[in-house]
Short mmCIF file of C-alpha atoms and ligand atoms in Angstrom, two decimals:
data_model
loop_
_atom_site.label_atom_id
_atom_site.label_comp_id
_atom_site.label_asym_id
_atom_site.label_seq_id
_atom_site.Cartn_x
_atom_site.Cartn_y
_atom_site.Cartn_z
CA UNK I 15 104.41 20.12 16.25
CA UNK I 16 104.21 20.91 12.63
CA UNK I 17 103.84 24.90 11.85
CA UNK I 18 102.23 25.64 8.57
CA UNK I 19 102.22 29.18 6.70
CA UNK I 20 98.76 30.08 4.92
CA UNK I 21 99.46 32.93 2.55
CA UNK I 22 96.74 35.76 0.53
CA UNK I 23 95.45 33.72 -2.30
CA UNK I 24 94.45 35.33 -5.04
CA UNK I 25 90.95 33.10 -6.32
CA UNK I 26 89.83 29.24 -5.41
CA UNK I 27 88.69 27.50 -7.96
CA UNK I 28 87.91 23.88 -9.79
CA UNK I 29 86.33 20.41 -8.58
CA UNK I 30 86.60 18.58 -5.88
CA UNK I 31 85.77 15.51 -3.38
CA UNK I 32 85.81 16.11 0.63
CA UNK I 33 87.00 12.68 2.37
CA UNK I 34 83.98 10.65 4.13
CA UNK I 35 81.73 12.27 6.91
CA UNK I 36 83.21 11.39 9.97
CA UNK I 37 79.88 11.23 11.97
CA UNK I 38 78.84 8.09 9.31
CA UNK I 39 82.11 6.73 9.34
CA UNK I 40 81.95 6.00 13.34
CA UNK I 41 78.22 4.85 12.51
CA UNK I 42 78.81 2.84 9.82
CA UNK I 43 81.67 0.61 11.50
CA UNK I 44 80.31 0.38 14.90
CA UNK I 45 76.78 -0.62 13.57
CA UNK I 46 78.50 -2.97 10.80
CA UNK I 47 79.90 -4.99 13.62
CA UNK I 48 77.03 -5.70 15.16
CA UNK I 49 75.15 -6.82 12.00
CA UNK I 50 74.99 -10.65 11.19
CA UNK I 51 76.89 -11.02 7.94
CA UNK I 52 79.78 -8.72 5.79
CA UNK I 53 79.10 -4.86 5.29
CA UNK I 54 80.86 -3.30 2.44
CA UNK I 55 81.94 0.93 3.33
CA UNK I 56 83.03 3.10 0.27
CA UNK I 57 84.21 6.12 0.57
CA UNK I 58 84.90 6.07 4.42
CA UNK I 59 87.07 8.78 6.17
CA UNK I 60 90.21 7.43 7.12
CA UNK I 61 91.31 10.16 9.50
CA UNK I 62 92.86 9.16 12.96
CA UNK I 63 89.47 9.14 15.01
CA UNK I 64 87.82 6.28 12.27
CA UNK I 65 91.09 4.50 13.18
CA UNK I 66 90.29 4.81 16.95
CA UNK I 67 86.61 2.80 16.52
CA UNK I 68 88.35 0.50 14.30
CA UNK I 69 91.24 -0.66 16.56
CA UNK I 70 88.75 -0.49 19.42
CA UNK I 71 86.10 -2.33 17.30
CA UNK I 72 88.82 -4.95 16.18
CA UNK I 73 90.15 -5.32 19.91
CA UNK I 74 86.19 -6.48 20.99
CA UNK I 75 86.49 -9.49 18.00
CA UNK I 76 85.67 -7.99 14.76
CA UNK I 77 87.18 -8.86 11.81
CA UNK I 78 87.41 -5.68 9.52
CA UNK I 79 89.47 -5.99 6.38
CA UNK I 80 90.65 -2.94 3.82
CA UNK I 81 90.60 -3.97 0.10
CA UNK I 82 91.70 -0.98 -1.48
CA UNK I 83 89.80 2.21 -0.10
CA UNK I 84 86.82 -0.03 1.05
CA UNK I 85 86.48 -1.20 4.32
CA UNK I 86 84.73 -4.93 4.87
CA UNK I 87 83.67 -5.56 8.15
CA UNK I 88 82.25 -8.99 9.32
CA UNK I 89 79.60 -8.13 12.05
CA UNK I 90 79.58 -10.19 14.96
CA UNK I 91 75.72 -10.16 15.76
CA UNK I 92 73.96 -8.28 18.35
CA UNK I 93 75.51 -8.26 22.02
CA UNK I 94 78.09 -10.69 20.39
CA UNK I 95 81.49 -8.14 20.77
CA UNK I 96 84.12 -9.96 23.14
CA UNK I 97 85.62 -8.32 26.13
CA UNK I 98 89.34 -6.46 25.27
CA UNK I 99 92.77 -7.44 26.82
CA UNK I 100 93.69 -4.61 26.30
CA UNK I 101 92.85 -0.42 27.36
CA UNK I 102 90.90 0.78 24.31
CA UNK I 103 92.64 4.04 23.37
CA UNK I 104 90.17 6.39 21.47
CA UNK I 105 93.29 8.66 20.93
CA UNK I 106 91.30 12.44 20.03
CA UNK I 107 87.78 11.15 19.12
CA UNK I 108 84.50 12.22 21.53
CA UNK I 109 82.64 10.45 19.05
CA UNK I 110 84.22 7.16 19.87
CA UNK I 111 84.34 7.17 23.49
CA UNK I 112 80.84 8.43 23.71
CA UNK I 113 79.43 6.08 21.49
CA UNK I 114 81.48 3.08 23.03
CA UNK I 115 80.48 3.99 26.53
CA UNK I 116 77.22 3.04 25.49
CA UNK I 117 77.88 0.18 23.70
CA UNK I 118 80.02 -1.97 26.05
CA UNK I 119 77.53 -1.21 29.02
CA UNK I 120 74.79 -3.49 27.04
CA UNK I 121 77.72 -5.99 27.30
CA UNK I 122 78.85 -8.18 29.13
CA UNK I 123 82.67 -7.18 29.98
CA UNK I 124 84.81 -4.99 31.73
CA UNK I 125 86.55 -2.59 29.56
CA UNK I 126 88.73 0.50 30.32
CA UNK I 127 89.09 3.39 27.93
CA UNK I 128 91.62 5.97 27.66
CA UNK I 129 92.58 9.26 25.11
CA UNK I 130 94.72 11.83 24.20
CA UNK I 131 94.97 14.49 27.15
CA UNK I 132 92.34 16.81 25.19
CA UNK I 133 89.78 13.87 25.71
CA UNK I 134 90.54 12.89 29.10
CA UNK I 135 89.76 16.74 29.68
CA UNK I 136 85.90 16.39 27.98
CA UNK I 137 82.65 15.52 30.27
CA UNK I 138 81.63 11.90 30.12
CA UNK I 139 79.30 12.21 32.83
CA UNK I 140 76.37 12.86 30.15
CA UNK I 141 76.87 9.00 28.85
CA UNK I 142 77.87 7.63 32.04
CA UNK I 143 74.32 8.72 33.31
CA UNK I 144 72.18 6.76 31.18
CA UNK I 145 74.93 3.86 30.91
CA UNK I 146 74.20 3.49 35.08
CA UNK I 147 70.49 3.56 34.17
CA UNK I 148 70.65 0.60 31.58
CA UNK I 149 72.70 -1.25 34.22
CA UNK I 150 76.54 -0.73 33.88
CA UNK I 151 78.75 0.45 36.85
CA UNK I 152 81.14 2.74 35.29
CA UNK I 153 84.58 4.00 37.63
CA UNK I 154 86.59 6.52 36.97
CA UNK I 155 88.96 8.71 39.37
CA UNK I 156 88.77 11.67 37.29
CA UNK I 157 85.62 13.20 37.93
CA UNK I 158 83.69 11.19 35.14
CA UNK I 159 86.15 11.83 32.43
CA UNK I 160 88.77 9.17 30.95
CA UNK I 161 90.51 6.53 31.77
CA UNK I 162 87.80 4.86 32.82
CA UNK I 163 86.36 1.28 33.52
CA UNK I 164 83.10 0.08 32.17
CA UNK I 165 81.51 -3.27 34.36
CA UNK I 166 79.52 -3.61 31.10
CA UNK I 167 75.48 -6.17 31.96
CA UNK I 168 74.66 -9.23 31.35
CA UNK I 169 70.73 -7.73 31.34
CA UNK I 170 70.37 -4.37 30.00
CA UNK I 171 67.01 -2.60 30.99
CA UNK I 172 65.33 -1.13 28.15
CA UNK I 173 65.28 2.96 29.30
CA UNK I 174 63.09 6.01 28.89
CA UNK I 175 65.19 9.29 28.78
CA UNK I 176 64.81 12.66 28.22
CA UNK I 177 67.98 14.53 26.95
CA UNK I 178 68.75 17.63 28.50
CA UNK I 179 71.41 18.56 26.13
CA UNK I 180 71.18 18.60 21.77
CA UNK I 181 73.99 15.69 21.48
CA UNK I 182 74.05 13.44 19.03
CA UNK I 183 76.95 11.83 20.45
CA UNK I 184 74.76 10.92 23.90
CA UNK I 185 71.77 9.79 22.24
CA UNK I 186 73.62 7.32 19.98
CA UNK I 187 74.90 5.95 23.05
CA UNK I 188 71.71 4.78 24.77
CA UNK I 189 70.32 3.69 21.06
CA UNK I 190 73.73 1.69 20.77
CA UNK I 191 72.56 0.44 24.24
CA UNK I 192 69.48 -0.26 23.35
CA UNK I 193 70.17 -2.92 20.64
CA UNK I 194 71.08 -4.97 23.88
CA UNK I 195 68.24 -4.36 25.85
CA UNK I 196 64.80 -6.22 25.72
CA UNK I 197 61.46 -4.71 24.80
CA UNK I 198 61.98 -0.84 23.88
CA UNK I 199 64.51 2.41 24.52
CA UNK I 200 62.84 5.28 24.29
CA UNK I 201 64.64 8.54 24.07
CA UNK I 202 63.19 12.08 24.12
CA UNK I 203 64.70 14.81 22.49
CA UNK I 204 63.53 18.43 23.26
CA UNK I 205 66.25 20.08 20.43
CA UNK I 206 67.06 17.63 17.72
CA UNK I 207 70.60 16.80 16.69
CA UNK I 208 71.84 15.04 13.88
CA UNK I 209 70.27 11.64 13.06
CA UNK I 210 73.03 9.64 11.18
CA UNK I 211 72.35 6.88 14.05
CA UNK I 212 69.07 6.19 13.33
CA UNK I 213 68.95 6.88 9.74
CA UNK I 214 71.63 4.35 9.63
CA UNK I 215 70.15 1.63 12.22
CA UNK I 216 67.26 1.28 9.89
CA UNK I 217 69.48 0.96 6.88
CA UNK I 218 70.75 -2.23 8.73
CA UNK I 219 66.94 -3.54 9.64
CA UNK I 220 66.53 -2.13 13.22
CA UNK I 221 63.47 -1.66 14.58
CA UNK I 222 63.64 2.28 15.52
CA UNK I 223 60.53 4.54 14.61
CA UNK I 224 60.96 8.41 15.30
CA UNK I 225 58.20 10.24 15.65
CA UNK I 226 57.69 14.24 15.94
CA UNK I 227 55.18 14.71 18.04
CA UNK I 228 55.66 18.55 18.32
CA UNK I 229 57.76 22.02 17.84
CA UNK I 230 59.54 20.30 20.89
CA UNK I 231 59.42 16.94 21.58
CA UNK I 232 60.73 14.16 19.09
CA UNK I 233 60.54 10.88 20.29
CA UNK I 234 62.72 7.61 18.95
CA UNK I 235 61.99 4.05 19.96
CA UNK I 236 64.66 1.37 19.05
CA UNK I 237 63.12 -2.55 19.66
CA UNK I 238 66.24 -4.16 21.08
CA UNK I 239 67.45 -7.78 20.64
CA UNK I 240 66.30 -8.01 17.04
CA UNK I 241 69.38 -9.33 14.79
CA UNK I 242 70.65 -6.26 12.44
CA UNK I 243 71.78 -7.02 8.77
CA UNK I 244 74.27 -6.05 7.02
CA UNK I 245 74.64 -3.65 4.32
CA UNK I 246 76.43 -2.10 1.71
CA UNK I 247 77.53 1.81 2.68
CA UNK I 248 78.68 4.70 0.78
CA UNK I 249 79.99 7.64 2.60
CA UNK I 250 79.22 10.82 1.40
CA UNK I 251 81.69 13.86 1.84
CA UNK I 252 81.84 15.57 5.61
CA UNK I 253 79.45 18.60 5.23
CA UNK I 254 81.84 20.01 8.27
CA UNK I 255 85.18 19.34 6.33
CA UNK I 256 83.53 21.10 3.34
CA UNK I 257 82.59 24.08 5.25
CA UNK I 258 86.38 24.83 5.35
CA UNK I 259 86.04 25.17 1.31
CA UNK I 260 82.71 26.58 0.99
CA UNK I 261 84.01 29.81 3.38
CA UNK I 262 87.15 29.76 1.65
CA UNK I 263 85.45 30.28 -1.74
CA UNK I 264 82.92 33.26 -0.19
CA UNK I 265 85.33 35.18 0.61
CA UNK I 266 88.63 34.72 -1.58
CA UNK I 267 87.99 36.94 -4.42
CA UNK I 268 87.55 35.56 -7.99
CA UNK I 269 86.53 31.84 -6.79
CA UNK I 270 84.31 29.76 -7.94
CA UNK I 271 84.59 26.32 -6.59
CA UNK I 272 82.17 23.70 -6.84
CA UNK I 273 82.06 20.44 -4.37
CA UNK I 274 80.58 16.91 -5.18
CA UNK I 275 78.85 14.45 -3.16
CA UNK I 276 78.83 16.26 0.23
CA UNK I 277 76.10 15.05 2.52
CA UNK I 278 73.01 17.75 3.24
CA UNK I 279 71.71 15.87 6.48
CA UNK I 280 69.34 18.64 7.41
CA UNK I 281 70.59 18.74 11.14
CA UNK I 282 74.12 19.39 10.07
CA UNK I 283 73.82 22.37 7.22
CA UNK I 284 72.73 25.51 9.65
CA UNK I 285 75.66 27.08 8.43
CA UNK I 286 73.98 27.17 4.72
CA UNK I 287 71.41 28.86 6.19
CA UNK I 288 73.14 31.56 8.06
CA UNK I 289 75.78 31.68 5.04
CA UNK I 290 72.80 32.57 2.50
CA UNK I 291 71.61 35.26 5.17
CA UNK I 292 74.90 36.37 5.14
CA UNK I 293 74.53 37.26 1.52
CA UNK I 294 76.46 34.02 0.12
CA UNK I 295 75.89 32.89 -3.54
CA UNK I 296 75.82 29.32 -3.42
CA UNK I 297 73.67 25.93 -4.75
CA UNK I 298 72.92 22.98 -3.66
CA UNK I 299 72.93 20.54 -7.27
CA UNK I 300 71.94 17.15 -8.13
CA UNK I 301 70.10 16.14 -4.82
CA UNK I 302 69.79 12.24 -3.79
CA UNK I 303 69.47 9.98 -0.97
CA UNK I 304 72.19 7.22 0.11
CA UNK I 305 71.88 4.73 2.65
CA UNK I 306 69.16 7.00 3.81
CA UNK I 307 71.08 10.44 4.20
CA UNK I 308 70.50 13.15 1.58
CA UNK I 309 73.31 14.14 -0.76
CA UNK I 310 74.47 16.59 -3.33
CA UNK I 311 76.87 18.99 -4.72
CA UNK I 312 77.63 22.47 -3.84
CA UNK I 313 78.53 25.41 -6.05
CA UNK I 314 79.91 28.34 -4.04
CA UNK I 315 81.18 31.69 -5.83
CA UNK I 316 82.89 34.49 -4.08
CA UNK I 317 80.37 37.23 -2.47
CA UNK I 318 79.91 40.19 -0.77
CA UNK I 319 79.14 38.96 3.05
CA UNK I 320 77.30 40.77 5.41
CA UNK I 321 77.22 40.63 9.35
CA UNK I 322 73.84 38.45 10.59
CA UNK I 323 72.44 37.19 14.38
CA UNK I 324 72.74 33.55 14.46
CA UNK I 325 69.96 32.32 17.34
CA UNK I 326 71.07 29.90 20.04
CA UNK I 327 67.99 27.49 18.53
CA UNK I 328 70.23 26.94 15.35
CA UNK I 329 73.58 25.54 16.57
CA UNK I 330 72.77 21.58 16.99
CA UNK I 331 72.83 21.98 13.35
CA UNK I 332 75.84 24.27 12.74
CA UNK I 333 77.72 22.95 16.21
CA UNK I 334 80.85 22.05 14.71
CA UNK I 335 81.18 25.60 12.16
CA UNK I 336 81.63 28.30 14.41
CA UNK I 337 85.16 28.51 14.34
CA UNK I 338 84.76 28.44 10.27
CA UNK I 339 81.56 30.60 10.64
CA UNK I 340 83.87 33.32 12.65
CA UNK I 341 86.69 33.38 9.67
CA UNK I 342 83.34 34.79 7.57
CA UNK I 343 81.91 36.71 10.15
CA UNK I 344 85.84 38.57 9.97
CA UNK I 345 84.76 39.26 6.15
CA UNK I 346 81.68 40.85 7.00
CA UNK I 347 80.45 44.24 6.83
CA UNK I 348 78.91 44.97 10.06
CA UNK I 349 78.83 42.93 12.85
CA UNK I 350 78.22 39.61 13.45
CA UNK I 351 76.39 38.07 16.95
CA UNK I 352 76.84 34.34 17.69
CA UNK I 353 74.42 33.23 20.54
CA UNK I 354 74.18 29.31 22.81
CA UNK I 355 78.00 28.52 22.36
CA UNK I 356 78.10 27.00 25.46
CA UNK I 357 78.95 23.20 23.65
CA UNK I 358 81.84 24.47 22.46
CA UNK I 359 83.74 24.85 25.89
CA UNK I 360 83.70 21.02 26.05
CA UNK I 361 85.00 20.00 22.48
CA UNK I 362 88.70 19.37 21.46
CA UNK I 363 89.47 22.26 22.70
CA UNK I 364 87.83 24.89 24.53
CA UNK I 365 86.40 26.70 21.68
CA UNK I 366 84.81 29.61 22.46
CA UNK I 367 88.30 30.31 23.88
CA UNK I 368 90.44 29.34 20.81
CA UNK I 369 88.12 31.33 18.59
CA UNK I 370 88.15 34.50 20.58
CA UNK I 371 92.33 34.35 20.41
CA UNK I 372 92.78 33.90 17.07
CA UNK I 373 90.64 36.43 16.64
CA UNK I 374 92.19 39.14 18.33
CA UNK I 375 95.85 37.42 16.28
CA UNK I 376 93.85 38.53 13.32
CA UNK I 377 93.14 42.20 15.11
CA UNK I 378 89.19 41.49 14.34
CA UNK I 379 87.47 42.71 17.38
CA UNK I 380 85.29 40.38 19.12
CA UNK I 381 83.62 40.57 22.56
CA UNK I 382 82.83 37.23 24.49
CA UNK I 383 80.17 37.83 27.11
CA UNK I 384 78.90 34.43 28.95
CA UNK I 385 77.48 32.16 25.98
CA UNK I 386 77.47 34.80 22.96
CA UNK I 387 80.41 36.29 20.68
CA UNK I 388 80.16 39.72 18.98
CA UNK I 389 82.42 39.86 15.79
CA UNK I 390 83.24 42.88 13.76
CA UNK I 391 86.31 43.77 11.89
CA UNK I 392 85.41 47.27 10.51
CA UNK I 393 88.52 47.03 8.16
CA UNK I 394 87.26 43.89 6.43
CA UNK I 395 90.96 42.52 5.72
CA UNK I 396 92.79 40.09 7.84
CA UNK I 397 96.68 41.83 8.60
CA UNK I 398 98.27 38.59 9.30
CA UNK I 399 102.10 38.20 10.03
CA UNK I 400 100.60 36.90 13.28
CA UNK I 401 100.92 33.14 14.92
CA UNK I 402 97.82 31.62 15.55
CA UNK I 403 97.51 28.88 18.48
CA UNK I 404 95.11 25.89 17.71
CA UNK I 405 95.15 24.40 21.05
CA UNK I 406 95.57 21.06 19.77
CA UNK I 407 92.08 21.37 18.02
CA UNK I 408 91.66 19.91 14.48
CA UNK I 409 89.23 22.96 13.56
CA UNK I 410 90.69 25.83 14.26
CA UNK I 411 93.63 25.34 12.24
CA UNK I 412 91.71 24.58 9.37
CA UNK I 413 89.88 27.82 10.00
CA UNK I 414 92.93 29.70 10.99
CA UNK I 415 94.50 28.76 7.61
CA UNK I 416 91.67 29.72 5.62
CA UNK I 417 91.81 33.14 7.36
CA UNK I 418 95.75 33.53 5.95
CA UNK I 419 94.42 33.35 2.44
CA UNK I 420 92.99 36.63 2.88
CA UNK I 421 95.18 37.82 4.82
CA UNK I 422 97.17 40.89 3.73
CA UNK I 423 100.62 39.25 5.74
CA UNK I 424 101.63 35.35 6.15
CA UNK I 425 99.50 33.69 8.79
CA UNK I 426 101.65 30.90 11.26
CA UNK I 427 99.69 28.46 12.68
CA UNK I 428 101.53 26.81 15.50
CA UNK I 429 100.92 23.07 14.51
CA UNK I 430 98.64 21.44 11.93
CA UNK I 431 99.34 17.84 13.14
CA UNK I 432 95.34 17.53 14.62
CA UNK I 433 94.13 18.31 11.26
CA UNK I 434 95.10 14.30 10.22
CA UNK I 435 92.12 13.68 13.05
CA UNK I 436 89.36 14.65 10.23
CA UNK I 437 90.53 15.57 7.14
CA UNK I 438 93.59 13.99 6.24
CA UNK I 439 94.91 15.89 2.76
CA UNK I 440 93.92 19.07 3.86
CA UNK I 441 96.80 20.81 2.56
CA UNK I 442 96.73 19.32 -0.49
CA UNK I 443 93.44 20.08 -1.59
CA UNK I 444 93.15 23.61 -0.57
CA UNK I 445 96.84 24.14 -2.32
CA UNK I 446 94.89 22.46 -5.48
CA UNK I 447 92.68 25.18 -5.61
CA UNK I 448 94.70 28.09 -5.42
CA UNK I 449 95.91 28.28 -1.67
CA UNK I 450 98.82 29.23 -0.51
CA UNK I 451 100.03 26.97 2.34
CA UNK I 452 103.07 25.71 3.05
CA UNK I 453 105.21 23.70 5.70
CA UNK I 454 107.40 26.17 7.56
C1 LIG M 505 79.07 14.17 16.57
C2 LIG M 505 78.22 14.97 17.80
C3 LIG M 505 78.53 16.55 17.64
C4 LIG M 505 79.69 17.02 17.18
C5 LIG M 505 80.97 15.90 17.37
C6 LIG M 505 80.12 14.64 16.02
C7 LIG M 505 78.99 12.86 16.87
O1 LIG M 505 78.99 16.70 19.11
O2 LIG M 505 79.87 18.20 17.95
O3 LIG M 505 81.81 16.45 16.76
O4 LIG M 505 79.33 11.92 15.57
O5 LIG M 505 77.87 12.68 17.16
P1 LIG M 505 77.38 16.55 20.36
O6 LIG M 505 76.85 15.09 20.17
O7 LIG M 505 78.37 16.17 21.28
O8 LIG M 505 77.35 18.01 19.94
#
């Protein structure tokens, strides 16, 4: 347990870089492992979740070296992963687990996957179902959760799969399995989710096509058994990590913050749309495209925010940002209603419950009904002098710290250790721009 105290700050000012995008970092390691030749990855996130993917790939025969801040991956080629001689422990990382279940399913090997207390409670049926259609057999004695053993197939089938959930992890799991299958694997997406896998596969020369047929039908097709070639990847800053700083600068008075080189994939930045509707003064500058991904700098100024209704349709584009949006809602005038939050129950903690408990400690009125939250803070002030339980969830810990920056009394955070999974250096960066966060 690592106790932290966050106290009221006078302003958030400066120019910062944010660590690499977590989703893109996982994909850069996994996809380069399947390519022929040597891939270099610059700006990769060195959070614990990414190290979980790296360790698992190394146990399956991939050589990954680190030189200064660059990762060098010597890919084994399509279908070339080896059976691990040990259990693959994926720590807290849901993305590692879900993506690797698909990938391992289409390799002839037996592998057992496990994770920490939180990961062993998260649903895996969503990726077990398509993996079994492809031809793998997966056994779990824990209600289709980790630990589980995959009996991968030597003859993976190309499948047609309609995604019932807007989940990038499920989509990516199927695409990675499809790389080893003969013929065309076809995925129908009803509600689109982040498309980092599709974009990166294209960079590595995969035969992938994406067609938007109408507003409720996107078809993604991949032709398997086609070798990928190595590439040079630069990972942009993580928008989800940046969002804590964006909200900090919006709600702390007299702030002016510049965030450099942030990924602005259109399926990730729903929060920008919502914050602008709330009255946020922010600008996207120096837009460019790198490795098929849009990137920009973001300038943010303190703003008077007002409550809004956030419709459920936007939730896949901001699924990880609800904890920090709830902090912005605490400082907004009027009611904020968040809809379509069901998936939050299956994250690193039950985030619906974790958000409600955090706001109650902040003395903010919050009502939960089905998959909705109604947040209203008539005083537009956080009282503080409270302890926030993070439920071992990195995004709750970082959101509570940002809440502390605008609290009258200090905010204690019971355990900040999970921040290391996605954002090493978070506290140093927040303090470098005017935060007042210290270890107890
Ligand atoms: C991720 C997808 C999202 C997100 C997670 C990372 C990814 O999960 O919550 O933090 O890298 O594909 P779902 O795909 O389950 O919504």
